[in-house]
Amino acid sequence: MNAHADTAAPRPGDTYVQSFARGLQVVRSFSAEAPRQTLSEVAQRAGLTRAGARRILLTLQTLGYVESDGKWFRLTPRILDLGFAYLSSMPIWNLAEPEVEALVDRVKESSSIAVLDGTEIVYVMRVPTHKIMKISLGIGSRLPAFCTSLGRVLLSGLEDSEIVRRLEAAPRTELTRHTVTDPATLLRRIQQVRKQGWCVVNQELEEGLISVAAPLYGVGGQVTAALNLSGQANRTDARAMQEQLLPPLLETAQTISQLLRRKGN
């Protein structure tokens, strides 16, 4: 008998449902760049055979998550149920929304809340004032963590070794001439964010976009999410944005953190 049998990694059949994972691959193959696809395109983007992709697509179609005209496949609005299941399971965001709306009304800049997922941030709330980015953002949108104020705040809640692991795993693309991509430099900046309790990112994600973010703390003082304000460099430079927007941002973040702790999140 193998002495290590009890501690060996579980076999895929024990805990991993491959067909379910492939179904998620098919769903994730659809995007803004590929809102409708042929069977061959889905198979290629999901890394599946045509036969495998076809079975999954027909299953999703039967369940109402996909529709087809015989050639093209596209997701239906029902797919939103999957994302909103997460949001509805965390009613704290409903409680936080009035606070974020009040912040936006007060400072006249867009605000968002995001959580960390691997090397990316995922938006769980967004209250815009006017369009300030070329990127269209909404609930469920993803952005790289390394070059965003929200991402650096969220990363600051991790141990240094985990921060390094995620930075090294991330595709650190130089999105603008200001984007910092060196892992060692990024780690130092994230450590500074942890120390000061807030973060400003100046035009690293997109030219002309400045963002300031603060952590939202849950039970036990853990960084649960992050709150930001975003503005345009041609209206407010980084220093002025920090001076004018950081105090109300920190005030709102503290209020939402109290709600998080009260609700046990």
CSV table of N, CA and C in Angstrom, one decimal, residues 24-165:
chain,number,residue,atom,x,y,z
A,24,LEU,N,-17.9,25.8,-18.9
A,24,LEU,CA,-17.5,27.1,-18.6
A,24,LEU,C,-16.6,27.7,-19.6
A,25,GLN,N,-15.7,26.8,-20.2
A,25,GLN,CA,-14.8,27.3,-21.2
A,25,GLN,C,-15.6,27.8,-22.4
A,26,VAL,N,-16.6,27.1,-22.7
A,26,VAL,CA,-17.5,27.5,-23.9
A,26,VAL,C,-18.1,28.9,-23.6
A,27,VAL,N,-18.7,29.0,-22.4
A,27,VAL,CA,-19.3,30.3,-22.0
A,27,VAL,C,-18.3,31.4,-22.1
A,28,ARG,N,-17.1,31.2,-21.6
A,28,ARG,CA,-16.1,32.2,-21.5
A,28,ARG,C,-15.5,32.5,-22.9
A,29,SER,N,-15.8,31.7,-23.9
A,29,SER,CA,-15.3,31.9,-25.2
A,29,SER,C,-16.0,33.1,-25.9
A,30,PHE,N,-17.2,33.4,-25.4
A,30,PHE,CA,-17.9,34.6,-25.9
A,30,PHE,C,-17.4,35.8,-25.2
A,31,SER,N,-17.3,36.9,-25.9
A,31,SER,CA,-16.8,38.2,-25.4
A,31,SER,C,-17.2,39.3,-26.2
A,32,ALA,N,-16.8,40.5,-25.9
A,32,ALA,CA,-17.2,41.7,-26.7
A,32,ALA,C,-16.6,41.6,-28.1
A,33,GLU,N,-15.4,40.9,-28.2
A,33,GLU,CA,-14.8,40.8,-29.5
A,33,GLU,C,-15.4,39.6,-30.2
A,34,ALA,N,-16.0,38.7,-29.6
A,34,ALA,CA,-16.7,37.5,-30.2
A,34,ALA,C,-18.1,37.3,-29.6
A,35,PRO,N,-19.0,38.2,-29.8
A,35,PRO,CA,-20.3,38.1,-29.3
A,35,PRO,C,-21.1,37.0,-29.9
A,36,ARG,N,-20.8,36.6,-31.2
A,36,ARG,CA,-21.5,35.5,-31.8
A,36,ARG,C,-20.4,34.7,-32.6
A,37,GLN,N,-20.5,33.4,-32.5
A,37,GLN,CA,-19.5,32.5,-33.1
A,37,GLN,C,-20.1,31.3,-33.8
A,38,THR,N,-19.4,30.8,-34.7
A,38,THR,CA,-19.8,29.5,-35.3
A,38,THR,C,-19.3,28.4,-34.4
A,39,LEU,N,-19.7,27.2,-34.7
A,39,LEU,CA,-19.3,26.0,-33.9
A,39,LEU,C,-17.8,25.9,-34.0
A,40,SER,N,-17.2,26.1,-35.1
A,40,SER,CA,-15.7,25.9,-35.3
A,40,SER,C,-15.0,27.0,-34.4
A,41,GLU,N,-15.5,28.2,-34.4
A,41,GLU,CA,-14.9,29.3,-33.7
A,41,GLU,C,-15.0,29.0,-32.1
A,42,VAL,N,-16.1,28.5,-31.7
A,42,VAL,CA,-16.3,28.2,-30.3
A,42,VAL,C,-15.3,27.1,-29.9
A,43,ALA,N,-15.2,26.1,-30.7
A,43,ALA,CA,-14.3,24.9,-30.4
A,43,ALA,C,-12.9,25.4,-30.4
A,44,GLN,N,-12.5,26.3,-31.3
A,44,GLN,CA,-11.1,26.8,-31.3
A,44,GLN,C,-10.8,27.7,-30.1
A,45,ARG,N,-11.7,28.6,-29.8
A,45,ARG,CA,-11.5,29.5,-28.7
A,45,ARG,C,-11.6,28.8,-27.3
A,46,ALA,N,-12.4,27.7,-27.2
A,46,ALA,CA,-12.5,27.0,-26.0
A,46,ALA,C,-11.5,25.9,-25.8
A,47,GLY,N,-10.8,25.6,-26.9
A,47,GLY,CA,-9.8,24.5,-26.9
A,47,GLY,C,-10.4,23.1,-26.9
A,48,LEU,N,-11.6,23.0,-27.6
A,48,LEU,CA,-12.3,21.7,-27.6
A,48,LEU,C,-12.4,21.2,-29.0
A,49,THR,N,-12.8,19.9,-29.1
A,49,THR,CA,-13.1,19.4,-30.4
A,49,THR,C,-14.5,19.9,-30.9
A,50,ARG,N,-14.8,19.9,-32.2
A,50,ARG,CA,-16.1,20.3,-32.7
A,50,ARG,C,-17.2,19.5,-32.0
A,51,ALA,N,-17.0,18.2,-31.9
A,51,ALA,CA,-18.0,17.4,-31.3
A,51,ALA,C,-18.3,17.8,-29.9
A,52,GLY,N,-17.2,18.0,-29.1
A,52,GLY,CA,-17.4,18.3,-27.7
A,52,GLY,C,-18.0,19.7,-27.5
A,53,ALA,N,-17.6,20.7,-28.4
A,53,ALA,CA,-18.2,22.0,-28.3
A,53,ALA,C,-19.7,22.0,-28.7
A,54,ARG,N,-20.0,21.1,-29.7
A,54,ARG,CA,-21.4,21.0,-30.1
A,54,ARG,C,-22.3,20.5,-29.0
A,55,ARG,N,-21.8,19.5,-28.3
A,55,ARG,CA,-22.7,18.9,-27.2
A,55,ARG,C,-22.9,20.0,-26.2
A,56,ILE,N,-21.9,20.7,-25.8
A,56,ILE,CA,-22.1,21.7,-24.8
A,56,ILE,C,-23.0,22.8,-25.2
A,57,LEU,N,-22.8,23.3,-26.5
A,57,LEU,CA,-23.6,24.4,-27.0
A,57,LEU,C,-25.1,24.0,-27.1
A,58,LEU,N,-25.3,22.8,-27.5
A,58,LEU,CA,-26.7,22.3,-27.6
A,58,LEU,C,-27.3,22.1,-26.2
A,59,THR,N,-26.5,21.7,-25.2
A,59,THR,CA,-27.0,21.7,-23.8
A,59,THR,C,-27.3,23.1,-23.3
A,60,LEU,N,-26.4,24.0,-23.5
A,60,LEU,CA,-26.7,25.4,-23.1
A,60,LEU,C,-27.9,26.0,-23.8
A,61,GLN,N,-28.1,25.6,-25.1
A,61,GLN,CA,-29.2,26.1,-25.8
A,61,GLN,C,-30.5,25.5,-25.2
A,62,THR,N,-30.5,24.3,-24.9
A,62,THR,CA,-31.7,23.6,-24.3
A,62,THR,C,-32.0,24.3,-22.9
A,63,LEU,N,-31.0,24.7,-22.2
A,63,LEU,CA,-31.2,25.4,-20.9
A,63,LEU,C,-31.6,26.8,-21.0
A,64,GLY,N,-31.4,27.4,-22.3
A,64,GLY,CA,-31.8,28.8,-22.5
A,64,GLY,C,-30.7,29.8,-22.3
A,65,TYR,N,-29.4,29.3,-22.2
A,65,TYR,CA,-28.3,30.2,-22.0
A,65,TYR,C,-27.7,30.6,-23.3
A,66,VAL,N,-28.0,29.8,-24.4
A,66,VAL,CA,-27.4,30.1,-25.7
A,66,VAL,C,-28.5,30.0,-26.7
A,67,GLU,N,-28.5,30.8,-27.8
A,67,GLU,CA,-29.4,30.7,-28.9
A,67,GLU,C,-28.6,30.6,-30.2
A,68,SER,N,-29.3,30.1,-31.2
A,68,SER,CA,-28.6,29.9,-32.5
A,68,SER,C,-29.6,30.0,-33.7
A,69,ASP,N,-29.1,30.5,-34.8
A,69,ASP,CA,-29.9,30.5,-36.0
A,69,ASP,C,-29.6,29.4,-36.9
A,70,GLY,N,-28.8,28.4,-36.4
A,70,GLY,CA,-28.4,27.3,-37.2
A,70,GLY,C,-26.9,27.3,-37.6
A,71,LYS,N,-26.4,28.6,-37.6
A,71,LYS,CA,-24.9,28.7,-38.0
A,71,LYS,C,-24.2,29.5,-36.8
A,72,TRP,N,-24.8,30.6,-36.4
A,72,TRP,CA,-24.2,31.4,-35.4
A,72,TRP,C,-24.8,31.1,-34.0
A,73,PHE,N,-23.9,31.1,-33.0
A,73,PHE,CA,-24.3,30.9,-31.6
A,73,PHE,C,-24.0,32.2,-30.8
A,74,ARG,N,-24.9,32.5,-29.9
A,74,ARG,CA,-24.7,33.7,-29.1
A,74,ARG,C,-25.3,33.4,-27.7
A,75,LEU,N,-24.8,34.1,-26.7
A,75,LEU,CA,-25.3,34.0,-25.3
A,75,LEU,C,-26.7,34.7,-25.3
A,76,THR,N,-27.5,34.3,-24.4
A,76,THR,CA,-28.8,35.0,-24.1
A,76,THR,C,-28.7,35.7,-22.8
A,77,PRO,N,-29.6,36.6,-22.6
A,77,PRO,CA,-29.6,37.4,-21.3
A,77,PRO,C,-29.7,36.5,-20.1
A,78,ARG,N,-30.2,35.3,-20.2
A,78,ARG,CA,-30.3,34.4,-19.1
A,78,ARG,C,-28.9,34.1,-18.5
A,79,ILE,N,-27.8,34.2,-19.3
A,79,ILE,CA,-26.5,34.0,-18.7
A,79,ILE,C,-26.2,34.9,-17.6
A,80,LEU,N,-26.9,36.1,-17.6
A,80,LEU,CA,-26.6,37.1,-16.5
A,80,LEU,C,-27.0,36.5,-15.1
A,81,ASP,N,-27.9,35.5,-15.1
A,81,ASP,CA,-28.3,34.9,-13.9
A,81,ASP,C,-27.1,34.3,-13.1
A,82,LEU,N,-26.1,33.8,-13.9
A,82,LEU,CA,-25.0,33.2,-13.2
A,82,LEU,C,-24.1,34.3,-12.5
A,83,GLY,N,-24.0,35.4,-13.1
A,83,GLY,CA,-23.2,36.5,-12.5
A,83,GLY,C,-23.9,37.1,-11.4
A,84,PHE,N,-25.2,37.4,-11.5
A,84,PHE,CA,-26.0,38.0,-10.5
A,84,PHE,C,-26.2,37.1,-9.3
A,85,ALA,N,-26.0,35.8,-9.5
A,85,ALA,CA,-26.1,34.9,-8.3
A,85,ALA,C,-25.0,35.2,-7.3
A,86,TYR,N,-23.8,35.7,-7.8
A,86,TYR,CA,-22.8,36.1,-6.9
A,86,TYR,C,-23.1,37.4,-6.2
A,87,LEU,N,-23.7,38.4,-7.0
A,87,LEU,CA,-24.0,39.6,-6.4
A,87,LEU,C,-25.1,39.5,-5.4
A,88,SER,N,-26.1,38.7,-5.7
A,88,SER,CA,-27.3,38.5,-4.8
A,88,SER,C,-26.9,37.8,-3.6
A,89,SER,N,-25.8,37.0,-3.6
A,89,SER,CA,-25.3,36.2,-2.5
A,89,SER,C,-24.6,37.1,-1.5
A,90,MET,N,-24.2,38.3,-2.0
A,90,MET,CA,-23.5,39.3,-1.2
A,90,MET,C,-24.3,40.6,-1.1
A,91,PRO,N,-25.4,40.6,-0.4
A,91,PRO,CA,-26.3,41.8,-0.4
A,91,PRO,C,-25.6,43.1,0.2
A,92,ILE,N,-24.4,42.9,0.7
A,92,ILE,CA,-23.7,44.1,1.1
A,92,ILE,C,-23.5,45.1,0.0
A,93,TRP,N,-23.4,44.7,-1.2
A,93,TRP,CA,-23.2,45.7,-2.3
A,93,TRP,C,-24.5,46.5,-2.5
A,94,ASN,N,-25.7,46.0,-2.2
A,94,ASN,CA,-26.9,46.8,-2.2
A,94,ASN,C,-26.8,47.8,-1.1
A,95,LEU,N,-26.3,47.5,0.0
A,95,LEU,CA,-26.2,48.5,1.1
A,95,LEU,C,-25.1,49.5,0.8
A,96,ALA,N,-24.1,49.1,0.1
A,96,ALA,CA,-23.0,50.0,-0.2
A,96,ALA,C,-23.3,51.0,-1.3
A,97,GLU,N,-24.3,50.6,-2.2
A,97,GLU,CA,-24.6,51.5,-3.4
A,97,GLU,C,-24.9,52.9,-3.0
A,98,PRO,N,-25.8,53.1,-2.0
A,98,PRO,CA,-26.1,54.5,-1.7
A,98,PRO,C,-24.9,55.3,-1.2
A,99,GLU,N,-24.0,54.7,-0.6
A,99,GLU,CA,-22.8,55.4,-0.1
A,99,GLU,C,-21.9,55.8,-1.3
A,100,VAL,N,-21.8,54.9,-2.3
A,100,VAL,CA,-21.0,55.2,-3.5
A,100,VAL,C,-21.7,56.2,-4.3
A,101,GLU,N,-23.0,56.2,-4.4
A,101,GLU,CA,-23.7,57.2,-5.2
A,101,GLU,C,-23.6,58.6,-4.5
A,102,ALA,N,-23.6,58.6,-3.2
A,102,ALA,CA,-23.4,59.9,-2.5
A,102,ALA,C,-22.0,60.4,-2.7
A,103,LEU,N,-21.0,59.5,-2.8
A,103,LEU,CA,-19.7,59.9,-3.0
A,103,LEU,C,-19.5,60.5,-4.4
A,104,VAL,N,-20.1,59.9,-5.4
A,104,VAL,CA,-20.0,60.4,-6.8
A,104,VAL,C,-20.7,61.7,-6.9
A,105,ASP,N,-21.9,61.8,-6.3
A,105,ASP,CA,-22.6,63.1,-6.3
A,105,ASP,C,-21.8,64.2,-5.6
A,106,ARG,N,-21.0,63.9,-4.6
A,106,ARG,CA,-20.3,64.8,-3.9
A,106,ARG,C,-19.0,65.3,-4.7
A,107,VAL,N,-18.3,64.4,-5.3
A,107,VAL,CA,-17.1,64.8,-5.9
A,107,VAL,C,-17.2,64.9,-7.5
A,108,LYS,N,-18.3,64.4,-8.0
A,108,LYS,CA,-18.5,64.5,-9.5
A,108,LYS,C,-17.5,63.7,-10.3
A,109,GLU,N,-17.1,62.6,-9.8
A,109,GLU,CA,-16.2,61.7,-10.5
A,109,GLU,C,-16.7,60.3,-10.4
A,110,SER,N,-16.4,59.4,-11.3
A,110,SER,CA,-16.9,58.1,-11.3
A,110,SER,C,-16.3,57.2,-10.2
A,111,SER,N,-17.0,56.3,-9.7
A,111,SER,CA,-16.5,55.4,-8.6
A,111,SER,C,-16.9,54.0,-8.9
A,112,SER,N,-16.1,53.1,-8.4
A,112,SER,CA,-16.3,51.6,-8.6
A,112,SER,C,-15.8,50.9,-7.4
A,113,ILE,N,-16.4,49.7,-7.2
A,113,ILE,CA,-15.9,48.7,-6.2
A,113,ILE,C,-15.5,47.4,-7.0
A,114,ALA,N,-14.4,46.9,-6.6
A,114,ALA,CA,-13.9,45.6,-7.3
A,114,ALA,C,-13.4,44.7,-6.3
A,115,VAL,N,-13.3,43.4,-6.7
A,115,VAL,CA,-12.7,42.3,-5.9
A,115,VAL,C,-11.6,41.7,-6.7
A,116,LEU,N,-10.8,41.0,-6.0
A,116,LEU,CA,-9.6,40.3,-6.7
A,116,LEU,C,-10.0,38.9,-7.1
A,117,ASP,N,-9.6,38.6,-8.4
A,117,ASP,CA,-9.8,37.2,-8.9
A,117,ASP,C,-8.5,36.8,-9.6
A,118,GLY,N,-7.6,36.1,-8.9
A,118,GLY,CA,-6.4,35.7,-9.5
A,118,GLY,C,-5.5,36.9,-9.8
A,119,THR,N,-5.2,37.2,-11.0
A,119,THR,CA,-4.3,38.3,-11.4
A,119,THR,C,-5.2,39.5,-11.9
A,120,GLU,N,-6.5,39.4,-11.8
A,120,GLU,CA,-7.4,40.4,-12.3
A,120,GLU,C,-8.3,41.0,-11.3
A,121,ILE,N,-8.8,42.1,-11.5
A,121,ILE,CA,-9.9,42.7,-10.7
A,121,ILE,C,-11.2,42.5,-11.4
A,122,VAL,N,-12.3,42.3,-10.7
A,122,VAL,CA,-13.6,42.1,-11.2
A,122,VAL,C,-14.5,43.2,-10.6
A,123,TYR,N,-15.2,44.0,-11.4
A,123,TYR,CA,-16.1,45.0,-11.0
A,123,TYR,C,-17.4,44.5,-10.4
A,124,VAL,N,-17.7,44.8,-9.2
A,124,VAL,CA,-19.0,44.4,-8.6
A,124,VAL,C,-20.0,45.5,-8.5
A,125,MET,N,-19.5,46.8,-8.7
A,125,MET,CA,-20.3,47.9,-8.6
A,125,MET,C,-19.6,49.1,-9.4
A,126,ARG,N,-20.4,49.8,-10.1
A,126,ARG,CA,-19.8,51.0,-10.8
A,126,ARG,C,-20.9,52.1,-10.9
A,127,VAL,N,-20.5,53.3,-10.5
A,127,VAL,CA,-21.4,54.5,-10.6
A,127,VAL,C,-20.6,55.5,-11.4
A,128,PRO,N,-20.9,55.6,-12.7
A,128,PRO,CA,-20.2,56.6,-13.5
A,128,PRO,C,-20.9,58.0,-13.5
A,129,THR,N,-20.1,59.0,-13.8
A,129,THR,CA,-20.7,60.3,-14.0
A,129,THR,C,-20.7,60.6,-15.5
A,130,HIS,N,-19.6,60.4,-16.1
A,130,HIS,CA,-19.6,60.6,-17.6
A,130,HIS,C,-18.5,59.7,-18.1
A,131,LYS,N,-18.5,59.4,-19.4
A,131,LYS,CA,-17.5,58.4,-19.9
A,131,LYS,C,-16.1,59.0,-19.9
A,132,ILE,N,-15.2,58.4,-19.1
A,132,ILE,CA,-13.8,58.9,-19.0
A,132,ILE,C,-12.8,57.9,-19.6
A,133,MET,N,-13.3,56.7,-20.0
A,133,MET,CA,-12.3,55.7,-20.4
A,133,MET,C,-12.7,55.2,-21.8
A,134,LYS,N,-11.7,54.8,-22.6
A,134,LYS,CA,-12.0,54.2,-23.9
A,134,LYS,C,-12.7,52.8,-23.6
A,135,ILE,N,-12.2,52.2,-22.5
A,135,ILE,CA,-12.7,50.9,-22.2
A,135,ILE,C,-14.1,51.0,-21.6
A,136,SER,N,-15.1,50.2,-22.0
A,136,SER,CA,-16.4,50.2,-21.5
A,136,SER,C,-16.5,49.3,-20.3
A,137,LEU,N,-16.8,49.8,-19.1
A,137,LEU,CA,-16.8,49.0,-17.9
A,137,LEU,C,-18.2,48.9,-17.3
A,138,GLY,N,-18.4,47.8,-16.8
A,138,GLY,CA,-19.7,47.5,-16.1
A,138,GLY,C,-19.5,46.4,-15.1
A,139,ILE,N,-20.6,46.0,-14.4
A,139,ILE,CA,-20.5,44.9,-13.4
A,139,ILE,C,-20.0,43.7,-14.2
A,140,GLY,N,-19.0,43.0,-13.6
A,140,GLY,CA,-18.4,41.8,-14.2
A,140,GLY,C,-17.2,42.1,-15.1
A,141,SER,N,-17.0,43.3,-15.4
A,141,SER,CA,-15.8,43.7,-16.2
A,141,SER,C,-14.5,43.3,-15.5
A,142,ARG,N,-13.5,42.9,-16.3
A,142,ARG,CA,-12.2,42.6,-15.7
A,142,ARG,C,-11.1,43.5,-16.2
A,143,LEU,N,-10.1,43.8,-15.3
A,143,LEU,CA,-9.0,44.5,-15.7
A,143,LEU,C,-7.7,43.9,-15.0
A,144,PRO,N,-6.5,44.1,-15.5
A,144,PRO,CA,-5.3,43.6,-14.8
A,144,PRO,C,-5.2,44.3,-13.5
A,145,ALA,N,-4.8,43.5,-12.5
A,145,ALA,CA,-4.6,44.1,-11.1
A,145,ALA,C,-3.4,44.9,-11.0
A,146,PHE,N,-2.3,44.5,-11.7
A,146,PHE,CA,-1.0,45.1,-11.5
A,146,PHE,C,-0.9,46.6,-11.8
A,147,CYS,N,-1.8,47.1,-12.8
A,147,CYS,CA,-1.6,48.5,-13.3
A,147,CYS,C,-2.8,49.3,-12.9
A,148,THR,N,-3.7,48.9,-12.0
A,148,THR,CA,-4.9,49.6,-11.6
A,148,THR,C,-4.8,49.9,-10.1
A,149,SER,N,-5.4,51.1,-9.7
A,149,SER,CA,-5.4,51.4,-8.3
A,149,SER,C,-6.2,50.4,-7.5
A,150,LEU,N,-7.3,50.0,-8.0
A,150,LEU,CA,-8.1,48.9,-7.3
A,150,LEU,C,-7.3,47.7,-7.1
A,151,GLY,N,-6.6,47.3,-8.2
A,151,GLY,CA,-5.8,46.0,-8.1
A,151,GLY,C,-4.7,46.1,-7.1
A,152,ARG,N,-4.0,47.2,-7.1
A,152,ARG,CA,-2.8,47.3,-6.2
A,152,ARG,C,-3.3,47.4,-4.7
A,153,VAL,N,-4.5,48.0,-4.5
A,153,VAL,CA,-5.0,48.0,-3.1
A,153,VAL,C,-5.4,46.5,-2.8
A,154,LEU,N,-6.0,45.8,-3.7
A,154,LEU,CA,-6.4,44.4,-3.4
A,154,LEU,C,-5.2,43.5,-3.2
A,155,LEU,N,-4.2,43.7,-4.0
A,155,LEU,CA,-3.0,42.9,-3.8
A,155,LEU,C,-2.3,43.2,-2.5
A,156,SER,N,-2.4,44.5,-2.0
A,156,SER,CA,-1.7,44.8,-0.8
A,156,SER,C,-2.3,44.1,0.4
A,157,GLY,N,-3.4,43.4,0.3
A,157,GLY,CA,-4.0,42.6,1.3
A,157,GLY,C,-3.4,41.2,1.4
A,158,LEU,N,-2.5,40.9,0.5
A,158,LEU,CA,-1.9,39.6,0.5
A,158,LEU,C,-0.5,39.6,1.1
A,159,GLU,N,0.0,38.4,1.4
A,159,GLU,CA,1.4,38.3,1.8
A,159,GLU,C,2.3,38.6,0.6
A,160,ASP,N,3.5,39.1,0.9
A,160,ASP,CA,4.4,39.5,-0.1
A,160,ASP,C,4.7,38.3,-1.1
A,161,SER,N,4.9,37.1,-0.6
A,161,SER,CA,5.2,36.0,-1.4
A,161,SER,C,4.0,35.7,-2.4
A,162,GLU,N,2.8,35.9,-2.0
A,162,GLU,CA,1.7,35.7,-2.8
A,162,GLU,C,1.5,36.8,-3.9
A,163,ILE,N,1.9,38.0,-3.4
A,163,ILE,CA,1.9,39.2,-4.4
A,163,ILE,C,2.9,38.9,-5.5
A,164,VAL,N,4.1,38.4,-5.2
A,164,VAL,CA,5.1,38.1,-6.2
A,164,VAL,C,4.6,37.0,-7.1
A,165,ARG,N,4.0,36.0,-6.5
A,165,ARG,CA,3.5,34.9,-7.4
A,165,ARG,C,2.5,35.4,-8.4
